[in-house]
Amino acid sequence: MTERLWADVAADVARAAELLRQGRLVALPTETVYGLGANALDPVAVARIFEAKQRPSFDPLIVHLPDAASLGEVVDLARAPALLTRAAALWPAPLTLVGPRTAQVPDLVTSGLDTVAVRVPAHEVARAVIRAAGVPVAAPSANVFGSVSPTTAEHVLAQLEHRIDAVLDAGPCAVGVESTIVAFGDDGPTVLRHGGMPVEALTPVLGELREGPRVLERPLAPGQLARHYATVTPLRLRTAEGAAFDAAGAALLVVAGAPPAWAAAYGHVEALALDGDLRRAAAGLFAAMRRLDAAGYSAIDVVPCAEQGLGRAIVDRLRRAAVPA
Ligand code: TXA
Ligand code: MG
């Protein structure tokens, strides 16, 4: 059962905080998107986040604090560069800072990294709940792994109803995109994700920022986002006609055009767009991946399309899905 709580009801805000303290999962409003919150210091509670999101347990999470003064609870201030502390003065803001972590942050929160991502949300209700909970709150966006971040409580419930203990409804999120992420390593501040806080607002405080390996493009941590859109059933890209694939028990998915002659070796063949229309292929891709994944085949073999136009995005997603578990 997922409790529906209301941000303008004091008892509901207190209830959300109590559930967090008890190690339960609560979807919380922030100014960017709704987050799926759990006590960041309780690894079992954090494990529930991955369970509910169906997300590989490698992805590090953002830890949310009620105020900048709490920074030292999760970031090791003795090791943190001065610029990080200066950036923290910009909070509350849609700004996430990555710095050296303290020993009390569980590995599950950081995927075993020595750094932790942390922010103070510019949303009064979020800060009130976190303060009342009395613990830092780990929260990824409150969507199922690989899908769009939710900006209303309805979006959250559409995906996570019955998987989480409560959602605290404060209406739609004002910013609507995720926070900007800045890492503070040896070679100065680096933007890992562009988001709700424009970089132009950071340069007066931090100076010129480097463009880092984008969180969404190149994995920083083992498994980080590289497996977005992955199926549980092994997905194999069939590019060469002669490649030695075992078709027994496997399904064949053809992205664009008609199945090739060798498709006859497969017991099940699907074509996303017989006429080669990549818009149609893109529109049906995820549904087909999900359907074939659920159908119990030994493998999903995919004949990709050319990497042109929309074909680039399609093949990119297929490559991510094809990364071995
Ligand atoms: O606006 C937001 O940031 C929302 C709200 C709920 O706060 N949260 C959010 O969380 O977008 P999530 O989990 O969907 O995205 C967090 C990103 C991931 O790409 C993750 O890899 C990155 O932050 N991240 C977390 N810890 C990191 C670390 N130590 N080093 C580098 N990247 C890290
Ligand atoms: Mg997310």
mmCIF file of C-alpha atoms and ligand atoms in Angstrom:
data_model
loop_
_atom_site.group_PDB
_atom_site.id
_atom_site.type_symbol
_atom_site.label_atom_id
_atom_site.label_comp_id
_atom_site.label_asym_id
_atom_site.label_seq_id
_atom_site.Cartn_x
_atom_site.Cartn_y
_atom_site.Cartn_z
ATOM 1 C CA MET A 1 0.000 0.000 0.000
ATOM 2 C CA THR A 2 1.244 3.470 -0.868
ATOM 3 C CA GLU A 3 0.046 6.177 1.528
ATOM 4 C CA ARG A 4 -0.974 9.413 -0.159
ATOM 5 C CA LEU A 5 0.240 12.313 2.001
ATOM 6 C CA TRP A 6 -0.352 16.026 1.489
ATOM 7 C CA ALA A 7 2.343 18.672 1.906
ATOM 8 C CA ASP A 8 -0.083 21.233 3.362
ATOM 9 C CA VAL A 9 -1.165 18.884 6.161
ATOM 10 C CA ALA A 10 1.266 19.123 9.088
ATOM 11 C CA ALA A 11 0.472 15.610 10.303
ATOM 12 C CA ASP A 12 1.236 14.249 6.840
ATOM 13 C CA VAL A 13 4.648 15.946 6.740
ATOM 14 C CA ALA A 14 5.370 14.470 10.174
ATOM 15 C CA ARG A 15 4.215 11.060 8.942
ATOM 16 C CA ALA A 16 6.574 11.243 5.940
ATOM 17 C CA ALA A 17 9.472 12.032 8.288
ATOM 18 C CA GLU A 18 8.494 9.183 10.625
ATOM 19 C CA LEU A 19 8.370 6.699 7.739
ATOM 20 C CA LEU A 20 11.844 7.812 6.615
ATOM 21 C CA ARG A 21 13.163 7.353 10.156
ATOM 22 C CA GLN A 22 11.673 3.856 10.162
ATOM 23 C CA GLY A 23 13.626 2.927 7.058
ATOM 24 C CA ARG A 24 10.655 3.163 4.695
ATOM 25 C CA LEU A 25 10.460 4.638 1.184
ATOM 26 C CA VAL A 26 8.808 8.018 0.683
ATOM 27 C CA ALA A 27 8.554 9.901 -2.610
ATOM 28 C CA LEU A 28 9.250 13.552 -1.836
ATOM 29 C CA PRO A 29 8.676 16.743 -3.792
ATOM 30 C CA THR A 30 11.729 18.859 -4.628
ATOM 31 C CA GLU A 31 12.031 21.925 -6.845
ATOM 32 C CA THR A 32 13.531 19.791 -9.658
ATOM 33 C CA VAL A 33 11.700 16.451 -9.766
ATOM 34 C CA TYR A 34 10.122 14.120 -7.212
ATOM 35 C CA GLY A 35 12.749 12.051 -5.402
ATOM 36 C CA LEU A 36 12.410 8.545 -4.019
ATOM 37 C CA GLY A 37 13.708 9.063 -0.490
ATOM 38 C CA ALA A 38 15.148 6.755 2.134
ATOM 39 C CA ASN A 39 17.358 7.197 5.204
ATOM 40 C CA ALA A 40 20.816 7.578 3.630
ATOM 41 C CA LEU A 41 22.525 6.133 6.696
ATOM 42 C CA ASP A 42 20.481 2.904 6.646
ATOM 43 C CA PRO A 43 21.790 0.565 3.906
ATOM 44 C CA VAL A 44 18.702 -1.670 4.061
ATOM 45 C CA ALA A 45 16.475 1.341 3.473
ATOM 46 C CA VAL A 46 18.731 2.398 0.591
ATOM 47 C CA ALA A 47 18.538 -1.112 -0.866
ATOM 48 C CA ARG A 48 14.759 -0.691 -0.996
ATOM 49 C CA ILE A 49 15.258 2.250 -3.347
ATOM 50 C CA PHE A 50 17.038 0.029 -5.864
ATOM 51 C CA GLU A 51 14.441 -2.657 -5.378
ATOM 52 C CA ALA A 52 11.576 -0.274 -6.059
ATOM 53 C CA LYS A 53 13.300 1.440 -8.987
ATOM 54 C CA GLN A 54 14.513 -1.843 -10.439
ATOM 55 C CA ARG A 55 17.791 -0.065 -10.894
ATOM 56 C CA PRO A 56 21.191 -1.820 -10.943
ATOM 57 C CA SER A 57 22.723 -1.390 -7.505
ATOM 58 C CA PHE A 58 25.836 0.279 -8.875
ATOM 59 C CA ASP A 59 24.344 3.685 -9.501
ATOM 60 C CA PRO A 60 25.383 6.212 -6.835
ATOM 61 C CA LEU A 61 22.599 8.297 -5.274
ATOM 62 C CA ILE A 62 22.277 11.958 -4.307
ATOM 63 C CA VAL A 63 22.075 12.602 -0.552
ATOM 64 C CA HIS A 64 19.695 15.406 0.434
ATOM 65 C CA LEU A 65 20.336 17.623 3.461
ATOM 66 C CA PRO A 66 18.072 20.109 5.277
ATOM 67 C CA ASP A 67 20.713 22.870 5.218
ATOM 68 C CA ALA A 68 24.278 23.660 4.187
ATOM 69 C CA ALA A 69 25.403 23.473 7.826
ATOM 70 C CA SER A 70 24.835 19.691 7.725
ATOM 71 C CA LEU A 71 27.381 19.254 4.912
ATOM 72 C CA GLY A 72 29.995 17.729 7.227
ATOM 73 C CA GLU A 73 27.705 14.797 8.054
ATOM 74 C CA VAL A 74 28.279 13.269 4.627
ATOM 75 C CA VAL A 75 31.172 15.204 3.068
ATOM 76 C CA ASP A 76 34.602 14.906 4.685
ATOM 77 C CA LEU A 77 35.342 18.594 5.185
ATOM 78 C CA ALA A 78 38.987 17.936 6.018
ATOM 79 C CA ARG A 79 39.500 16.553 2.513
ATOM 80 C CA ALA A 80 37.009 18.736 0.628
ATOM 81 C CA PRO A 81 38.429 21.542 -1.529
ATOM 82 C CA ALA A 82 37.612 25.081 -0.393
ATOM 83 C CA LEU A 83 35.642 25.658 -3.603
ATOM 84 C CA LEU A 84 33.171 22.947 -2.652
ATOM 85 C CA THR A 85 32.385 24.680 0.640
ATOM 86 C CA ARG A 86 32.007 27.944 -1.256
ATOM 87 C CA ALA A 87 29.598 26.338 -3.715
ATOM 88 C CA ALA A 88 27.576 24.991 -0.795
ATOM 89 C CA ALA A 89 26.812 28.608 0.131
ATOM 90 C CA LEU A 90 24.615 28.703 -3.007
ATOM 91 C CA TRP A 91 22.216 26.208 -1.420
ATOM 92 C CA PRO A 92 19.287 25.724 -1.314
ATOM 93 C CA ALA A 93 19.422 25.271 -5.084
ATOM 94 C CA PRO A 94 19.016 22.746 -7.902
ATOM 95 C CA LEU A 95 22.744 22.119 -7.501
ATOM 96 C CA THR A 96 24.421 18.848 -6.524
ATOM 97 C CA LEU A 97 28.025 18.823 -5.332
ATOM 98 C CA VAL A 98 30.286 15.776 -5.450
ATOM 99 C CA GLY A 99 33.073 15.584 -2.869
ATOM 100 C CA PRO A 100 34.949 13.202 -0.563
ATOM 101 C CA ARG A 101 32.569 11.264 1.654
ATOM 102 C CA THR A 102 32.597 10.610 5.380
ATOM 103 C CA ALA A 103 32.878 7.090 6.756
ATOM 104 C CA GLN A 104 29.252 7.047 7.884
ATOM 105 C CA VAL A 105 27.900 7.121 4.309
ATOM 106 C CA PRO A 106 27.108 3.512 3.322
ATOM 107 C CA ASP A 107 28.773 2.028 0.229
ATOM 108 C CA LEU A 108 25.389 1.335 -1.251
ATOM 109 C CA VAL A 109 24.739 5.094 -1.458
ATOM 110 C CA THR A 110 27.952 5.806 -3.387
ATOM 111 C CA SER A 111 28.374 2.483 -5.249
ATOM 112 C CA GLY A 112 31.556 2.091 -3.296
ATOM 113 C CA LEU A 113 33.002 5.365 -4.609
ATOM 114 C CA ASP A 114 35.053 7.502 -2.249
ATOM 115 C CA THR A 115 32.912 10.483 -3.232
ATOM 116 C CA VAL A 116 29.336 11.389 -2.389
ATOM 117 C CA ALA A 117 26.828 13.570 -4.261
ATOM 118 C CA VAL A 118 24.926 15.955 -1.998
ATOM 119 C CA ARG A 119 22.432 18.796 -2.222
ATOM 120 C CA VAL A 120 20.010 20.989 -0.257
ATOM 121 C CA PRO A 121 16.789 21.275 -2.274
ATOM 122 C CA ALA A 122 15.163 24.674 -2.834
ATOM 123 C CA HIS A 123 11.806 23.306 -1.709
ATOM 124 C CA GLU A 124 10.534 24.167 1.745
ATOM 125 C CA VAL A 125 8.554 20.966 2.136
ATOM 126 C CA ALA A 126 11.522 18.800 1.167
ATOM 127 C CA ARG A 127 13.741 20.533 3.711
ATOM 128 C CA ALA A 128 11.043 20.354 6.403
ATOM 129 C CA VAL A 129 10.647 16.593 5.958
ATOM 130 C CA ILE A 130 14.397 15.939 5.918
ATOM 131 C CA ARG A 131 14.885 18.113 9.003
ATOM 132 C CA ALA A 132 12.046 16.369 10.840
ATOM 133 C CA ALA A 133 13.395 12.948 9.848
ATOM 134 C CA GLY A 134 16.695 13.908 11.473
ATOM 135 C CA VAL A 135 18.717 11.945 8.911
ATOM 136 C CA PRO A 136 20.183 12.728 5.488
ATOM 137 C CA VAL A 137 17.902 11.397 2.759
ATOM 138 C CA ALA A 138 19.213 9.487 -0.251
ATOM 139 C CA ALA A 139 16.899 10.041 -3.211
ATOM 140 C CA PRO A 140 17.163 9.321 -6.903
ATOM 141 C CA SER A 141 14.419 10.593 -9.175
ATOM 142 C CA ALA A 142 11.228 8.709 -8.293
ATOM 143 C CA ASN A 143 10.811 6.831 -11.565
ATOM 144 C CA VAL A 144 11.325 3.239 -12.540
ATOM 145 C CA PHE A 145 14.840 2.679 -13.880
ATOM 146 C CA GLY A 146 15.375 4.080 -17.343
ATOM 147 C CA SER A 147 12.225 6.153 -17.655
ATOM 148 C CA VAL A 148 11.468 9.848 -17.400
ATOM 149 C CA SER A 149 11.729 11.673 -14.054
ATOM 150 C CA PRO A 150 8.378 12.507 -12.414
ATOM 151 C CA THR A 151 7.309 16.099 -11.785
ATOM 152 C CA THR A 152 3.969 15.367 -10.100
ATOM 153 C CA ALA A 153 2.774 12.913 -7.448
ATOM 154 C CA GLU A 154 0.537 11.331 -10.110
ATOM 155 C CA HIS A 155 3.599 10.549 -12.241
ATOM 156 C CA VAL A 156 5.185 8.894 -9.220
ATOM 157 C CA LEU A 157 2.121 6.781 -8.465
ATOM 158 C CA ALA A 158 1.690 5.755 -12.094
ATOM 159 C CA GLN A 159 5.054 3.984 -11.897
ATOM 160 C CA LEU A 160 5.653 3.173 -8.256
ATOM 161 C CA GLU A 161 2.265 2.645 -6.609
ATOM 162 C CA HIS A 162 2.440 -0.388 -4.276
ATOM 163 C CA ARG A 163 6.257 -0.403 -4.538
ATOM 164 C CA ILE A 164 6.798 2.489 -2.107
ATOM 165 C CA ASP A 165 5.366 3.316 1.309
ATOM 166 C CA ALA A 166 4.172 6.855 0.669
ATOM 167 C CA VAL A 167 4.168 9.830 -1.651
ATOM 168 C CA LEU A 168 4.064 13.366 -0.285
ATOM 169 C CA ASP A 169 2.091 15.494 -2.737
ATOM 170 C CA ALA A 170 3.119 19.152 -3.068
ATOM 171 C CA GLY A 171 1.849 19.669 -6.602
ATOM 172 C CA PRO A 172 4.012 20.042 -9.689
ATOM 173 C CA CYS A 173 7.767 20.719 -9.435
ATOM 174 C CA ALA A 174 8.712 24.275 -10.351
ATOM 175 C CA VAL A 175 12.015 23.540 -12.120
ATOM 176 C CA GLY A 176 11.060 20.273 -13.806
ATOM 177 C CA VAL A 177 14.564 19.076 -14.730
ATOM 178 C CA GLU A 178 17.146 17.424 -12.491
ATOM 179 C CA SER A 179 19.817 19.331 -10.591
ATOM 180 C CA THR A 180 23.110 20.459 -12.093
ATOM 181 C CA ILE A 181 25.909 18.193 -10.837
ATOM 182 C CA VAL A 182 29.403 19.576 -10.169
ATOM 183 C CA ALA A 183 32.296 17.388 -9.027
ATOM 184 C CA PHE A 184 35.283 18.762 -7.120
ATOM 185 C CA GLY A 185 38.344 16.721 -7.972
ATOM 186 C CA ASP A 186 42.052 17.476 -8.182
ATOM 187 C CA ASP A 187 41.728 19.489 -11.382
ATOM 188 C CA GLY A 188 39.009 21.892 -10.287
ATOM 189 C CA PRO A 189 35.213 21.947 -10.526
ATOM 190 C CA THR A 190 33.744 19.860 -13.338
ATOM 191 C CA VAL A 191 30.172 19.794 -14.623
ATOM 192 C CA LEU A 192 28.928 16.204 -14.739
ATOM 193 C CA ARG A 193 25.325 17.009 -15.597
ATOM 194 C CA HIS A 194 23.706 20.203 -16.825
ATOM 195 C CA GLY A 195 20.452 20.793 -14.999
ATOM 196 C CA GLY A 196 18.259 23.237 -13.137
ATOM 197 C CA MET A 197 21.104 25.562 -12.047
ATOM 198 C CA PRO A 198 22.636 27.319 -15.053
ATOM 199 C CA VAL A 199 26.430 27.145 -15.239
ATOM 200 C CA GLU A 200 26.423 30.932 -15.743
ATOM 201 C CA ALA A 201 25.168 31.249 -12.170
ATOM 202 C CA LEU A 202 28.105 29.186 -10.903
ATOM 203 C CA THR A 203 31.059 30.873 -12.610
ATOM 204 C CA PRO A 204 30.974 34.021 -10.426
ATOM 205 C CA VAL A 205 31.576 31.758 -7.409
ATOM 206 C CA LEU A 206 33.607 28.905 -8.901
ATOM 207 C CA GLY A 207 35.356 30.465 -11.894
ATOM 208 C CA GLU A 208 35.408 28.619 -15.210
ATOM 209 C CA LEU A 209 34.057 25.099 -14.928
ATOM 210 C CA ARG A 210 35.426 22.182 -16.893
ATOM 211 C CA GLU A 211 33.050 19.995 -18.851
ATOM 212 C CA GLY A 212 33.389 16.577 -17.366
ATOM 213 C CA PRO A 213 32.590 13.145 -18.611
ATOM 214 C CA ARG A 214 28.836 13.614 -18.767
ATOM 215 C CA VAL A 215 26.905 11.473 -16.375
ATOM 216 C CA LEU A 216 24.490 10.628 -19.159
ATOM 217 C CA GLU A 217 27.095 9.952 -21.822
ATOM 218 C CA ARG A 218 30.112 8.290 -20.364
ATOM 219 C CA PRO A 219 30.002 6.129 -17.239
ATOM 220 C CA LEU A 220 32.064 7.437 -14.335
ATOM 221 C CA ALA A 221 31.481 4.633 -11.941
ATOM 222 C CA PRO A 222 31.190 0.913 -12.673
ATOM 223 C CA GLY A 223 27.848 0.369 -14.307
ATOM 224 C CA GLN A 224 26.790 3.981 -13.954
ATOM 225 C CA LEU A 225 24.044 4.548 -16.489
ATOM 226 C CA ALA A 226 25.830 2.359 -19.021
ATOM 227 C CA ARG A 227 23.104 -0.232 -18.524
ATOM 228 C CA HIS A 228 20.186 2.131 -18.903
ATOM 229 C CA TYR A 229 17.432 0.385 -20.828
ATOM 230 C CA ALA A 230 19.009 -3.016 -20.245
ATOM 231 C CA THR A 231 16.846 -6.111 -20.508
ATOM 232 C CA VAL A 232 17.162 -9.037 -18.093
ATOM 233 C CA THR A 233 17.254 -11.425 -21.048
ATOM 234 C CA PRO A 234 20.654 -11.110 -22.773
ATOM 235 C CA LEU A 235 20.357 -8.731 -25.706
ATOM 236 C CA ARG A 236 22.799 -9.309 -28.578
ATOM 237 C CA LEU A 237 23.386 -7.063 -31.551
ATOM 238 C CA ARG A 238 23.478 -9.052 -34.806
ATOM 239 C CA THR A 239 25.404 -6.885 -37.179
ATOM 240 C CA ALA A 240 27.212 -9.464 -39.333
ATOM 241 C CA GLU A 241 25.289 -12.029 -41.305
ATOM 242 C CA GLY A 242 27.778 -14.787 -40.669
ATOM 243 C CA ALA A 243 28.226 -14.145 -36.919
ATOM 244 C CA ALA A 244 27.909 -17.285 -34.833
ATOM 245 C CA PHE A 245 24.795 -16.758 -32.745
ATOM 246 C CA ASP A 246 22.810 -19.592 -31.263
ATOM 247 C CA ALA A 247 19.270 -18.973 -32.475
ATOM 248 C CA ALA A 248 17.742 -21.819 -30.448
ATOM 249 C CA GLY A 249 15.206 -20.423 -27.980
ATOM 250 C CA ALA A 250 16.061 -16.869 -28.955
ATOM 251 C CA ALA A 251 13.890 -14.148 -30.474
ATOM 252 C CA LEU A 252 14.939 -11.912 -33.344
ATOM 253 C CA LEU A 253 13.989 -8.243 -33.410
ATOM 254 C CA VAL A 254 14.510 -6.368 -36.668
ATOM 255 C CA VAL A 255 14.593 -2.596 -36.164
ATOM 256 C CA ALA A 256 13.953 -1.398 -39.726
ATOM 257 C CA GLY A 257 12.958 -3.178 -42.908
ATOM 258 C CA ALA A 258 12.091 -6.802 -43.574
ATOM 259 C CA PRO A 259 13.749 -9.726 -41.761
ATOM 260 C CA PRO A 260 16.785 -11.159 -43.564
ATOM 261 C CA ALA A 261 16.720 -14.700 -44.996
ATOM 262 C CA TRP A 262 18.688 -16.121 -42.033
ATOM 263 C CA ALA A 263 15.891 -15.030 -39.696
ATOM 264 C CA ALA A 264 14.313 -18.412 -40.546
ATOM 265 C CA ALA A 265 16.616 -19.981 -37.938
ATOM 266 C CA TYR A 266 14.622 -18.200 -35.202
ATOM 267 C CA GLY A 267 11.414 -19.493 -33.688
ATOM 268 C CA HIS A 268 10.168 -15.940 -33.149
ATOM 269 C CA VAL A 269 10.789 -12.924 -35.365
ATOM 270 C CA GLU A 270 9.470 -9.376 -34.966
ATOM 271 C CA ALA A 271 9.932 -6.368 -37.213
ATOM 272 C CA LEU A 272 9.517 -2.895 -35.688
ATOM 273 C CA ALA A 273 9.064 -1.085 -39.005
ATOM 274 C CA LEU A 274 8.704 -3.208 -42.138
ATOM 275 C CA ASP A 275 8.655 -0.058 -44.261
ATOM 276 C CA GLY A 276 11.914 1.155 -42.670
ATOM 277 C CA ASP A 277 10.291 4.196 -40.991
ATOM 278 C CA LEU A 278 12.618 4.918 -38.058
ATOM 279 C CA ARG A 279 10.007 6.981 -36.244
ATOM 280 C CA ARG A 280 7.812 3.918 -36.085
ATOM 281 C CA ALA A 281 10.799 1.809 -35.017
ATOM 282 C CA ALA A 282 11.690 4.261 -32.246
ATOM 283 C CA ALA A 283 8.097 4.444 -31.069
ATOM 284 C CA GLY A 284 7.863 0.671 -30.694
ATOM 285 C CA LEU A 285 11.392 -0.099 -29.501
ATOM 286 C CA PHE A 286 11.028 -0.028 -25.729
ATOM 287 C CA ALA A 287 7.682 -1.783 -25.764
ATOM 288 C CA ALA A 288 9.167 -4.548 -27.921
ATOM 289 C CA MET A 289 12.210 -4.885 -25.656
ATOM 290 C CA ARG A 290 9.968 -5.148 -22.615
ATOM 291 C CA ARG A 291 7.596 -7.629 -24.249
ATOM 292 C CA LEU A 292 10.365 -9.905 -25.515
ATOM 293 C CA ASP A 293 12.141 -9.630 -22.179
ATOM 294 C CA ALA A 294 9.040 -10.877 -20.379
ATOM 295 C CA ALA A 295 8.405 -13.729 -22.819
ATOM 296 C CA GLY A 296 11.170 -16.012 -21.553
ATOM 297 C CA TYR A 297 13.441 -16.291 -24.612
ATOM 298 C CA SER A 298 17.041 -17.400 -24.083
ATOM 299 C CA ALA A 299 18.220 -14.230 -25.813
ATOM 300 C CA ILE A 300 16.935 -11.223 -27.733
ATOM 301 C CA ASP A 301 18.952 -10.842 -30.919
ATOM 302 C CA VAL A 302 18.553 -7.479 -32.598
ATOM 303 C CA VAL A 303 19.275 -6.451 -36.163
ATOM 304 C CA PRO A 304 20.056 -2.730 -35.684
ATOM 305 C CA CYS A 305 19.400 0.014 -38.211
ATOM 306 C CA ALA A 306 21.933 2.398 -39.740
ATOM 307 C CA GLU A 307 23.207 5.049 -37.320
ATOM 308 C CA GLN A 308 21.687 8.009 -39.089
ATOM 309 C CA GLY A 309 19.141 10.501 -37.787
ATOM 310 C CA LEU A 310 16.844 8.844 -35.310
ATOM 311 C CA GLY A 311 18.802 5.643 -35.954
ATOM 312 C CA ARG A 312 21.631 7.039 -33.813
ATOM 313 C CA ALA A 313 19.425 7.231 -30.744
ATOM 314 C CA ILE A 314 17.949 3.801 -31.401
ATOM 315 C CA VAL A 315 21.329 2.102 -31.778
ATOM 316 C CA ASP A 316 22.727 3.993 -28.782
ATOM 317 C CA ARG A 317 19.954 2.594 -26.623
ATOM 318 C CA LEU A 318 20.433 -0.893 -28.016
ATOM 319 C CA ARG A 319 24.168 -0.727 -27.283
ATOM 320 C CA ARG A 320 23.458 0.273 -23.690
ATOM 321 C CA ALA A 321 21.018 -2.597 -23.387
ATOM 322 C CA ALA A 322 23.601 -4.975 -24.856
ATOM 323 C CA VAL A 323 26.254 -4.224 -22.189
ATOM 324 C CA PRO A 324 26.741 -7.538 -20.398
ATOM 325 C CA ALA A 325 25.389 -7.825 -16.850
HETATM 326 O O1 TXA B 1 17.339 16.999 -9.135
HETATM 327 C C1 TXA B 1 17.866 15.952 -8.805
HETATM 328 O O2 TXA B 1 19.100 15.812 -8.761
HETATM 329 C C2 TXA B 1 16.946 14.790 -8.410
HETATM 330 C C3 TXA B 1 16.215 15.193 -7.129
HETATM 331 C C4 TXA B 1 15.393 14.071 -6.571
HETATM 332 O O3 TXA B 1 17.158 15.637 -6.175
HETATM 333 N N1 TXA B 1 17.678 13.584 -8.222
HETATM 334 C C5 TXA B 1 18.247 12.882 -9.244
HETATM 335 O O4 TXA B 1 18.848 11.692 -8.843
HETATM 336 O O5 TXA B 1 18.237 13.247 -10.404
HETATM 337 P P1 TXA B 1 19.295 10.539 -9.857
HETATM 338 O O6 TXA B 1 19.697 9.379 -9.014
HETATM 339 O O7 TXA B 1 18.209 10.294 -10.841
HETATM 340 O O8 TXA B 1 20.579 11.122 -10.532
HETATM 341 C C6 TXA B 1 21.748 11.269 -9.758
HETATM 342 C C7 TXA B 1 22.960 11.349 -10.648
HETATM 343 C C8 TXA B 1 23.257 10.022 -11.306
HETATM 344 O O9 TXA B 1 23.538 10.231 -12.670
HETATM 345 C C9 TXA B 1 24.473 9.536 -10.557
HETATM 346 O O10 TXA B 1 25.295 8.733 -11.351
HETATM 347 C C10 TXA B 1 25.155 10.833 -10.169
HETATM 348 O O11 TXA B 1 24.084 11.656 -9.827
HETATM 349 N N2 TXA B 1 26.018 10.651 -9.003
HETATM 350 C C11 TXA B 1 25.667 10.326 -7.765
HETATM 351 N N3 TXA B 1 26.742 10.196 -6.958
HETATM 352 C C12 TXA B 1 27.817 10.456 -7.729
HETATM 353 C C13 TXA B 1 29.229 10.476 -7.486
HETATM 354 N N4 TXA B 1 29.733 10.192 -6.293
HETATM 355 N N5 TXA B 1 30.032 10.788 -8.525
HETATM 356 C C14 TXA B 1 29.518 11.084 -9.742
HETATM 357 N N6 TXA B 1 28.200 11.073 -10.025
HETATM 358 C C15 TXA B 1 27.358 10.758 -9.042
HETATM 359 MG MG MG B 2 17.145 9.743 -12.492
#
